[in-house]
Coordinates of C-alpha atoms and ligand atoms in Angstrom, one line a residue:
X23 CA -10.3 -13.2 17.9
X24 CA -9.6 -9.9 16.0
X25 CA -6.7 -8.1 17.9
X26 CA -5.6 -6.1 14.9
X27 CA -5.8 -4.2 12.0
X28 CA -2.7 -3.9 9.6
X29 CA -2.6 -1.5 6.6
X30 CA -0.7 -1.0 3.6
X31 CA -0.3 2.4 2.9
X32 CA 0.4 3.3 -0.8
X33 CA -2.7 3.0 -2.7
X34 CA -4.6 1.3 0.2
X35 CA -4.7 4.2 2.7
X36 CA -4.7 7.0 -0.5
X37 CA -4.1 7.2 -4.2
X38 CA -0.6 8.0 -3.8
X39 CA 0.9 6.2 -7.3
X40 CA -1.8 8.0 -9.1
X41 CA -1.8 11.3 -7.3
X42 CA 1.8 11.4 -6.4
X43 CA 4.2 9.0 -6.3
X44 CA 4.4 8.7 -10.4
X45 CA 4.3 12.6 -10.7
X46 CA 7.4 12.9 -8.3
X47 CA 9.2 10.3 -9.9
X48 CA 8.7 12.3 -13.5
X49 CA 9.3 15.8 -11.9
X50 CA 12.9 14.3 -10.6
X51 CA 13.9 13.1 -13.8
X52 CA 13.2 16.4 -15.5
X53 CA 15.0 18.2 -12.8
X54 CA 17.7 16.2 -12.9
X55 CA 18.0 16.6 -16.6
X56 CA 16.7 13.0 -17.6
X57 CA 14.8 12.5 -20.4
X58 CA 12.5 10.1 -19.0
X59 CA 8.8 10.4 -18.5
X60 CA 6.8 7.4 -17.3
X61 CA 3.6 7.3 -18.5
X62 CA 0.5 5.8 -16.9
X63 CA 0.9 2.5 -18.7
X64 CA 4.6 2.3 -18.0
X65 CA 4.3 3.0 -14.4
X66 CA 1.5 0.5 -14.2
X67 CA 3.8 -2.1 -15.3
X68 CA 6.6 -0.8 -13.1
X69 CA 4.4 -1.2 -10.0
X70 CA 5.7 -4.5 -10.2
X71 CA 8.8 -3.9 -8.6
X72 CA 8.6 -2.7 -5.1
X73 CA 10.0 0.5 -3.9
X74 CA 11.2 3.5 -6.0
X75 CA 15.2 3.1 -5.7
X76 CA 14.4 -0.6 -7.3
X77 CA 11.9 0.9 -9.8
X78 CA 14.3 3.4 -11.2
X79 CA 17.3 0.8 -10.9
X80 CA 15.2 -1.7 -12.9
X81 CA 13.8 0.7 -15.4
X82 CA 17.7 2.0 -16.2
X83 CA 18.9 -1.4 -16.7
X84 CA 15.8 -2.1 -19.0
X85 CA 16.1 1.2 -21.3
X86 CA 18.9 0.6 -23.7
X87 CA 18.8 4.6 -24.3
X88 CA 18.8 5.5 -21.1
X89 CA 22.1 6.8 -18.9
X90 CA 23.9 4.2 -16.9
X91 CA 23.6 5.6 -13.2
X92 CA 25.2 4.4 -9.9
X93 CA 23.5 3.1 -7.2
X94 CA 24.7 6.5 -5.4
X95 CA 23.4 8.5 -8.1
X96 CA 19.9 6.4 -7.9
X97 CA 20.1 7.0 -4.5
X98 CA 20.2 10.7 -4.6
X99 CA 17.5 11.3 -7.6
X100 CA 15.2 9.1 -5.4
X101 CA 15.5 11.5 -2.3
X102 CA 14.7 14.2 -4.5
X103 CA 11.6 12.4 -5.5
X104 CA 10.8 11.9 -2.0
X105 CA 11.1 15.9 -1.5
X106 CA 9.3 16.5 -4.4
X107 CA 6.6 13.5 -3.2
X108 CA 6.8 14.7 0.4
X109 CA 5.8 18.3 -0.7
X110 CA 2.8 17.5 -2.8
X111 CA 1.5 15.2 -0.2
X112 CA 1.9 18.4 2.5
X113 CA -0.3 20.8 0.1
X114 CA -3.2 18.2 -0.1
X115 CA -3.0 16.8 -3.8
X116 CA -2.9 13.1 -2.5
X117 CA -6.5 12.0 -1.6
X118 CA -7.2 9.5 1.2
X119 CA -9.5 6.8 0.1
X120 CA -13.1 6.7 1.6
X121 CA -13.7 4.3 4.7
X122 CA -9.7 4.4 5.8
X123 CA -10.1 6.9 8.5
X124 CA -13.5 5.7 9.5
X125 CA -12.0 2.3 10.2
X126 CA -8.8 3.6 11.9
X127 CA -11.2 5.4 14.4
X128 CA -13.3 2.6 15.2
X129 CA -10.4 0.5 15.7
X130 CA -9.0 2.7 18.0
X131 CA -12.0 3.2 20.3
X132 CA -12.4 -0.5 20.2
X133 CA -9.0 -0.7 21.5
X134 CA -7.3 -3.1 18.5
X135 CA -3.9 -2.5 17.9
X136 CA -2.6 -0.7 14.5
X137 CA 0.2 -1.2 12.4
X138 CA 1.6 -0.7 9.0
X139 CA 3.4 -2.6 6.7
X140 CA 4.4 -0.8 3.6
X141 CA 7.3 -0.5 1.0
X142 CA 7.3 3.4 1.0
X143 CA 10.0 5.5 2.3
X144 CA 9.6 6.6 6.2
X145 CA 9.2 10.3 5.0
X146 CA 6.3 9.5 2.7
X147 CA 4.3 7.8 5.8
X148 CA 4.8 10.5 8.2
X149 CA 3.9 13.1 5.5
X150 CA 0.7 11.3 4.7
X151 CA -0.4 10.4 8.1
X152 CA 0.7 14.0 9.3
X153 CA -1.6 15.4 6.7
X154 CA -4.6 14.2 8.1
X155 CA -3.7 15.1 11.9
X156 CA -0.5 15.5 13.6
X157 CA -1.3 12.6 16.1
X158 CA -2.2 10.3 13.5
X159 CA 1.2 8.8 13.4
X160 CA 1.1 8.3 17.4
X161 CA -1.7 5.6 16.8
X162 CA 0.2 3.0 14.8
X163 CA 1.8 0.8 17.4
X164 CA 4.4 -0.7 14.6
X165 CA 5.1 0.8 11.3
X166 CA 7.8 -1.4 9.4
X167 CA 8.7 0.6 6.0
X168 CA 10.7 -0.7 3.2
X169 CA 14.1 0.3 4.4
X170 CA 13.6 -1.9 7.5
X171 CA 13.2 -5.3 6.2
X172 CA 15.8 -7.4 3.8
X173 CA 13.3 -8.2 1.1
X174 CA 10.2 -5.9 0.0
X175 CA 7.0 -7.1 -0.8
X176 CA 5.8 -9.8 -2.3
X177 CA 8.0 -11.1 0.5
X178 CA 5.9 -11.5 3.8
X179 CA 8.9 -9.8 5.7
X180 CA 7.0 -6.6 6.9
X181 CA 4.3 -8.3 7.8
X182 CA 6.0 -10.9 9.9
X183 CA 7.7 -7.7 11.7
X184 CA 4.1 -5.9 12.3
X185 CA 3.0 -9.2 13.6
X186 CA 5.9 -9.7 16.0
X187 CA 5.9 -6.0 17.1
X188 CA 2.1 -6.0 18.2
X189 CA 2.7 -9.6 19.5
X190 CA 0.1 -11.3 17.6
X191 CA -0.8 -14.2 15.7
X192 CA -1.3 -14.1 12.4
X193 CA -5.0 -15.3 12.9
X194 CA -5.8 -12.1 14.8
X195 CA -5.3 -9.8 12.1
X196 CA -6.4 -8.4 9.0
X197 CA -4.5 -6.9 6.4
X198 CA -5.4 -4.3 4.1
X199 CA -4.2 -4.0 0.5
X200 CA -4.6 -3.2 -3.0
X201 CA -1.9 -4.8 -4.9
X202 CA -1.4 -8.6 -5.9
X203 CA 2.5 -8.2 -4.4
X204 CA 0.6 -6.8 -1.3
X205 CA -1.8 -9.9 -1.3
X206 CA 1.2 -12.2 -1.7
X207 CA 2.9 -10.5 1.2
X208 CA -0.1 -10.4 3.8
X209 CA -0.9 -14.2 2.4
X210 CA 2.5 -15.7 2.9
X211 CA 2.4 -14.3 6.5
X212 CA -1.1 -16.2 7.3
X213 CA -2.8 -12.9 7.5
X214 CA -6.5 -12.8 6.2
X215 CA -6.5 -9.6 3.7
X216 CA -9.5 -7.3 2.2
X217 CA -8.4 -5.8 -1.0
X218 CA -9.5 -2.3 -2.2
X219 CA -8.2 -2.5 -5.4
X220 CA -6.3 0.9 -6.3
X221 CA -6.4 2.9 -9.9
X222 CA -3.2 0.8 -11.2
X223 CA -4.0 -2.6 -9.6
X224 CA -7.8 -2.9 -10.8
X225 CA -6.8 -6.1 -12.9
X226 CA -4.6 -8.0 -10.6
X227 CA -5.4 -11.6 -9.3
X228 CA -6.7 -11.4 -5.9
X229 CA -7.5 -14.9 -5.5
X230 CA -7.7 -15.8 -1.8
X231 CA -8.5 -12.3 -0.5
X232 CA -10.7 -12.4 2.5
X233 CA -12.7 -10.1 0.2
X234 CA -12.1 -7.8 -2.5
X235 CA -14.2 -4.0 -2.3
X236 CA -13.9 -1.3 -4.4
X237 CA -13.0 0.8 -1.2
X238 CA -14.1 0.5 2.5
X239 CA -17.1 2.7 2.3
X240 CA -18.8 5.5 4.0
X241 CA -22.3 5.6 5.3
X242 CA -23.2 7.8 3.0
X243 CA -20.8 6.3 0.2
X244 CA -21.2 2.2 0.8
X245 CA -18.7 0.2 -0.9
X246 CA -19.4 -2.9 -3.4
X247 CA -18.4 -6.1 -2.8
X248 CA -16.4 -7.0 -6.3
X249 CA -15.3 -10.6 -4.9
X250 CA -15.8 -13.0 -2.3
X251 CA -18.5 -13.8 0.3
X252 CA -21.3 -11.3 0.2
X253 CA -20.2 -10.4 -3.8
X254 CA -22.1 -7.6 -5.5
X255 CA -23.7 -6.3 -1.9
X256 CA -23.2 -2.9 -0.8
X257 CA -21.9 -2.2 2.7
X258 CA -19.2 -0.5 4.7
X259 CA -16.4 -2.3 6.0
X260 CA -16.5 -2.0 9.9
X261 CA -15.1 -4.5 12.5
X262 CA -18.5 -6.4 12.7
X263 CA -18.2 -7.0 9.0
X264 CA -14.5 -8.0 9.4
X265 CA -15.2 -10.5 11.9
X266 CA -18.1 -11.8 10.2
X267 CA -16.2 -12.3 7.2
X268 CA -13.2 -13.9 9.0
X269 CA -16.0 -16.4 10.7
X270 CA -17.3 -17.6 7.7
X271 CA -13.9 -17.8 5.9
X272 CA -13.5 -21.4 4.3
X273 CA -10.2 -22.8 5.0
X274 CA -8.2 -21.3 2.6
X275 CA -5.8 -23.5 0.9
X276 CA -4.7 -21.6 -2.1
X277 CA -2.3 -19.3 -0.4
X278 CA 0.1 -17.6 -3.2
X279 CA 3.3 -18.5 -2.0
X280 CA 6.3 -16.4 -2.3
X281 CA 9.7 -17.8 -3.3
Ligands
XBP311 C1 4.6 1.0 -2.6 C2 5.9 0.8 -3.4 C3 6.8 2.2 -3.1 C4 6.1 3.4 -3.9 C5 7.0 4.5 -3.7 O1 4.6 -0.4 -2.6 O2 5.9 -0.2 -4.1 O3 7.9 2.0 -3.9 O4 5.6 3.3 -5.1 O5 7.9 4.5 -2.8 P1 3.3 -1.2 -1.3 P2 9.2 5.3 -2.3 O6 2.1 -0.4 -1.5 O7 3.1 -2.6 -1.7 O8 3.8 -1.0 -0.1 O9 9.7 5.6 -4.1 O10 9.3 5.5 -1.3 O11 10.3 3.6 -2.4

């Protein structure tokens, strides 16, 4: 029985990486006087590193011409990046993806539990949700951010913690993700996962997903199923559709494993 929907935030709820994070990182670098600018190709590779602080640290370690920053300097650079990003969100510069709010409303009306499993900073979560509706954050019973878990995605930690907080079994939830790292995290927690690839993740491997759709769809803007049951069809991802996908789900044994 479907009892809960668990959403990733970045790339899944909104095109945050394309419209917000990359630009905010670059503005923070420029303000700090660093001669670093992440173009789209570079950022697309860096997205394999979950978490902004980790991403900056990884980049600097692999950049022979860049200054070596202390962890405390990276943390302060990242704090400024978060300020820049949340201001961009408040100005409405980060676009929500089709169908996400529709499905959240439907799930709430049906009494399903809602959770968020994300790697991003808590301020970013509140900024994005409140930009739609100040009461939206309270609709999510459990919100687990990157700072609350020991291991970020692709580790299952965030998803396991959301399941525990909601009090549901993995088989009673569906996760929504946009990246291979996210899929691995949700699947390693045993949760069937619907993928909506985002701007930077279209080429990722989504083997084993419950379905891959270009977005969740609106009645006047249906989604196209890219992979999985009903591939090629146009539809709207609603609760009935999720239940029907779950019911035909073939016993999936090719779950990517996280080590
Ligand atoms: C999201 C991330 C985040 C954002 C930046 O991953 O990796 O790091 O890119 O956010 P996921 P912060 O969607 O898998 O949760 O700079 O706040 O870390």
